[in-house]
Short mmCIF file of C-alpha atoms in Angstrom, two decimals:
data_model
loop_
_atom_site.label_atom_id
_atom_site.label_comp_id
_atom_site.label_asym_id
_atom_site.label_seq_id
_atom_site.Cartn_x
_atom_site.Cartn_y
_atom_site.Cartn_z
CA MET A 142 103.98 84.33 123.38
CA LYS A 143 103.63 82.68 126.78
CA ASP A 144 100.75 82.62 129.20
CA ALA A 145 100.94 83.00 132.96
CA THR A 146 101.97 79.39 133.34
CA GLY A 147 104.86 79.78 130.92
CA SER A 148 103.20 77.70 128.21
CA THR A 149 103.62 78.94 124.68
CA PHE A 150 100.42 79.49 122.73
CA ASP A 151 99.65 80.78 119.30
CA ARG A 152 98.46 84.36 118.94
CA ARG A 153 95.93 83.53 116.23
CA ARG A 154 94.49 80.70 118.30
CA PHE A 155 94.27 83.00 121.30
CA LEU A 156 92.39 85.68 119.39
CA SER A 157 90.18 83.11 117.70
CA ALA A 158 89.22 81.74 121.09
CA SER A 159 88.54 85.24 122.36
CA ALA A 160 86.41 86.02 119.33
CA LEU A 161 84.37 82.94 120.07
CA GLY A 162 83.80 84.00 123.66
CA GLY A 163 86.70 82.32 125.38
CA ALA A 164 87.84 83.51 128.76
CA THR A 165 90.21 86.45 128.95
CA VAL A 166 93.72 85.19 129.41
CA VAL A 167 95.84 88.29 128.96
CA GLY A 168 95.28 91.87 127.94
CA ALA A 169 96.06 93.11 124.46
CA THR A 170 99.19 94.86 125.70
CA ALA A 171 100.80 91.46 125.63
CA LEU A 172 100.30 91.47 121.86
CA GLY A 173 101.82 94.85 121.08
CA ALA A 174 101.73 98.53 121.90
CA VAL A 175 98.29 100.08 122.22
CA ASP A 176 99.25 103.66 123.00
CA PRO A 177 97.92 106.22 120.48
CA ASP A 178 101.29 106.54 118.73
CA ALA A 179 101.15 102.87 117.86
CA ALA A 180 98.24 103.59 115.53
CA PHE A 181 100.56 105.51 113.22
CA ALA A 182 103.67 103.40 113.65
CA ALA A 183 104.88 101.35 110.72
CA PRO A 184 103.91 97.71 111.22
CA THR A 185 106.77 95.37 111.91
CA PRO A 186 106.72 91.76 110.79
CA PRO A 187 106.46 89.22 113.61
CA LEU A 188 109.69 87.47 114.48
CA ASP A 189 107.93 84.24 115.40
CA PRO A 190 107.08 82.34 112.19
CA ALA A 191 104.12 80.78 114.01
CA VAL A 192 102.55 84.22 114.37
CA ALA A 193 100.66 85.49 111.36
CA ALA A 194 101.33 88.98 110.05
CA THR A 195 99.25 91.68 111.65
CA SER A 196 96.41 93.16 109.63
CA PHE A 197 95.28 96.76 109.73
CA ALA A 198 91.96 98.27 108.75
CA GLU A 199 90.60 101.80 108.76
CA GLY A 200 87.34 103.42 107.92
CA LEU A 201 83.95 104.51 109.16
CA ILE A 202 81.81 102.27 111.34
CA THR A 203 78.55 101.70 109.48
CA GLY A 204 76.99 99.17 111.83
CA ILE A 205 77.52 97.21 115.02
CA ASP A 206 76.18 93.69 115.57
CA GLY A 207 75.88 92.33 119.05
CA GLY A 208 77.96 95.15 120.46
CA THR A 209 81.21 93.59 119.27
CA LEU A 210 81.15 93.04 115.51
CA LEU A 211 81.91 96.28 113.70
CA HIS A 212 81.03 96.78 110.05
CA VAL A 213 83.48 99.26 108.57
CA LYS A 214 83.62 101.05 105.24
CA GLY A 215 87.18 101.92 104.30
CA SER A 216 88.32 105.16 102.73
CA TYR A 217 88.55 103.51 99.31
CA GLY A 218 85.21 101.72 99.50
CA GLU A 219 86.53 98.46 100.88
CA ARG A 220 84.54 96.68 103.57
CA HIS A 221 85.83 95.23 106.82
CA ARG A 222 84.36 93.26 109.67
CA ILE A 223 86.18 93.94 112.92
CA GLN A 224 85.54 91.58 115.80
CA LEU A 225 86.12 93.03 119.26
CA THR A 226 87.08 90.44 121.79
CA ASN A 227 87.41 90.48 125.54
CA ALA A 228 91.13 91.06 124.93
CA THR A 229 90.78 94.01 122.55
CA SER A 230 92.22 97.29 123.78
CA ILE A 231 90.12 100.26 122.71
CA TRP A 232 91.32 103.88 122.66
CA LYS A 233 88.92 106.79 122.29
CA LEU A 234 90.91 109.69 123.72
CA HIS A 235 91.56 107.36 126.61
CA PRO A 236 91.42 103.61 127.14
CA THR A 237 87.77 102.61 127.11
CA THR A 238 85.35 99.78 126.34
CA ALA A 239 83.22 98.63 123.43
CA ASP A 240 80.28 100.46 124.98
CA ASP A 241 81.84 103.76 123.82
CA VAL A 242 82.11 102.69 120.18
CA GLU A 243 79.31 104.09 118.03
CA THR A 244 78.06 103.90 114.48
CA GLY A 245 79.51 106.89 112.65
CA ASP A 246 82.83 106.71 114.45
CA GLY A 247 86.03 106.26 112.50
CA LEU A 248 88.65 103.74 113.49
CA TYR A 249 92.01 102.17 112.95
CA ALA A 250 92.12 98.52 113.94
CA ARG A 251 95.00 96.12 114.30
CA GLY A 252 94.54 92.41 114.59
CA LEU A 253 94.65 89.06 112.88
CA GLU A 254 92.59 88.05 109.91
CA MET A 255 90.43 85.02 110.56
CA PRO A 256 89.62 82.39 107.92
CA ASP A 257 86.27 84.07 107.17
CA GLY A 258 87.96 87.42 106.56
CA THR A 259 86.95 88.98 109.86
CA ILE A 260 89.75 90.77 111.67
CA ALA A 261 89.95 89.79 115.33
CA ALA A 262 91.25 93.04 116.79
CA ASP A 263 93.82 93.27 119.52
CA ALA A 264 93.78 97.09 119.37
CA VAL A 265 91.28 99.62 118.07
CA TRP A 266 91.78 103.39 117.98
CA VAL A 267 88.45 105.17 117.62
CA ASN A 268 88.30 108.57 115.89
CA ILE A 269 92.04 109.02 116.31
CA VAL A 270 93.62 111.84 114.32
CA ASN A 271 97.18 113.05 113.96
CA LEU A 272 97.16 116.58 112.54
CA ASP A 273 99.79 119.06 111.40
CA VAL A 274 98.31 122.43 112.36
CA THR A 275 98.98 126.09 113.09
CA VAL A 276 97.67 127.66 116.30
CA ARG A 277 95.39 130.52 115.28
CA GLY A 278 93.54 131.22 118.50
CA ILE A 279 93.73 130.38 122.19
CA GLY A 280 90.74 130.18 124.47
CA LYS A 281 90.17 128.98 128.00
CA ASP A 282 89.09 125.52 126.96
CA ARG A 283 89.92 125.37 123.27
CA LEU A 284 92.38 126.21 120.54
CA ALA A 285 91.59 127.40 117.04
CA LEU A 286 93.72 125.35 114.70
CA GLY A 287 94.55 126.10 111.10
CA TYR A 288 94.45 122.91 109.10
CA HIS A 289 94.61 122.40 105.34
CA GLY A 290 93.48 125.93 104.60
CA GLY A 291 90.55 125.71 107.00
CA GLU A 292 90.09 125.91 110.71
CA LEU A 293 88.93 123.48 113.33
CA ILE A 294 88.44 123.56 117.05
CA GLY A 295 90.76 121.67 119.36
CA ARG A 296 89.05 121.09 122.69
CA ILE A 297 91.22 121.04 125.80
CA VAL A 298 89.97 118.17 127.92
CA PRO A 299 90.79 118.49 131.63
CA GLY A 300 92.77 115.54 132.86
CA ARG A 301 93.36 114.28 129.31
CA SER A 302 95.02 116.97 127.22
CA THR A 303 98.78 117.25 127.48
CA ALA A 304 101.52 119.27 125.79
CA SER A 305 105.09 118.61 124.82
CA TYR A 306 107.41 121.58 124.36
CA ALA A 307 110.58 121.11 122.30
CA GLY A 308 110.72 117.43 123.09
CA ALA A 309 110.36 117.84 126.85
CA ALA A 310 108.23 115.52 128.95
CA LEU A 311 104.48 115.72 128.67
CA THR A 312 102.70 118.19 130.89
CA ASP A 313 99.08 119.11 131.47
CA ASP A 314 100.09 122.79 131.38
CA LEU A 315 99.08 124.08 127.95
CA SER A 316 99.82 127.69 128.81
CA GLY A 317 103.04 127.55 126.77
CA VAL A 318 101.16 127.17 123.50
CA ARG A 319 101.44 130.39 121.47
CA MET A 320 99.61 131.96 118.58
CA GLY A 321 101.18 131.21 115.23
CA GLN A 322 103.03 128.14 116.40
CA HIS A 323 103.26 125.13 114.19
CA ALA A 324 102.06 122.10 116.13
CA LEU A 325 101.22 118.45 115.89
CA VAL A 326 97.94 117.42 117.47
CA LEU A 327 97.14 113.86 118.43
CA GLY A 328 93.53 113.54 119.45
CA ALA A 329 90.07 112.16 118.92
CA TRP A 330 87.75 113.56 116.27
CA ARG A 331 84.21 114.37 117.42
CA PRO A 332 81.79 113.32 114.65
CA LYS A 333 78.92 115.32 116.14
CA ASP A 334 80.54 118.73 115.77
CA GLY A 335 83.76 118.16 113.80
CA ALA A 336 85.98 119.34 116.66
CA VAL A 337 88.96 117.41 117.98
CA ASP A 338 89.52 116.51 121.61
CA ILE A 339 93.23 117.06 122.18
CA ALA A 340 95.18 114.18 123.67
CA ARG A 341 98.55 115.79 123.02
CA ILE A 342 99.82 118.92 121.33
CA THR A 343 103.49 119.01 120.40
CA VAL A 344 105.20 122.32 119.66
CA GLY A 345 108.81 123.22 119.04
CA HIS A 346 109.59 119.77 117.74
#
């Protein structure tokens, strides 16, 4: 990886410096994709032998120290410490900042493991979900979604929710969604009420 001057620098060293409060040099997009789909993409090994393999963590945020150190309990009881840096990209339905991250949120995090076991994150996806659903009801600002034998509410968020029909380009027109359709929903879970804010609904795929 090269900085603006063309000098090569090590990714781990960069994130370590950021974790320690170093100045922002580049955004996390320089380190890899941060779009929501990247959260579910299979990790690829780095081509540069000087770059350590990327680490992933997932779980529920149980505490936040200093606004940037996240304590996370994984789905299988494991514990993680996720350090947000001034280069970490954060997604919570849309690109946002550490101020929007709360105790009780779920997350996926991608980054590099530091010598003390902390993961210095280059990307964090907060409350992201990727659901295989059936459309059971259509309202003005929400969809009723059948999921795993139950039902949940998918909230349509103006300016954020998009649809993809049969592989066509994304559109903010969700009027083509029909009752009974099988769909994939990418969105952000809402811990307070269990609903999902829809980032994208894909039908006819």
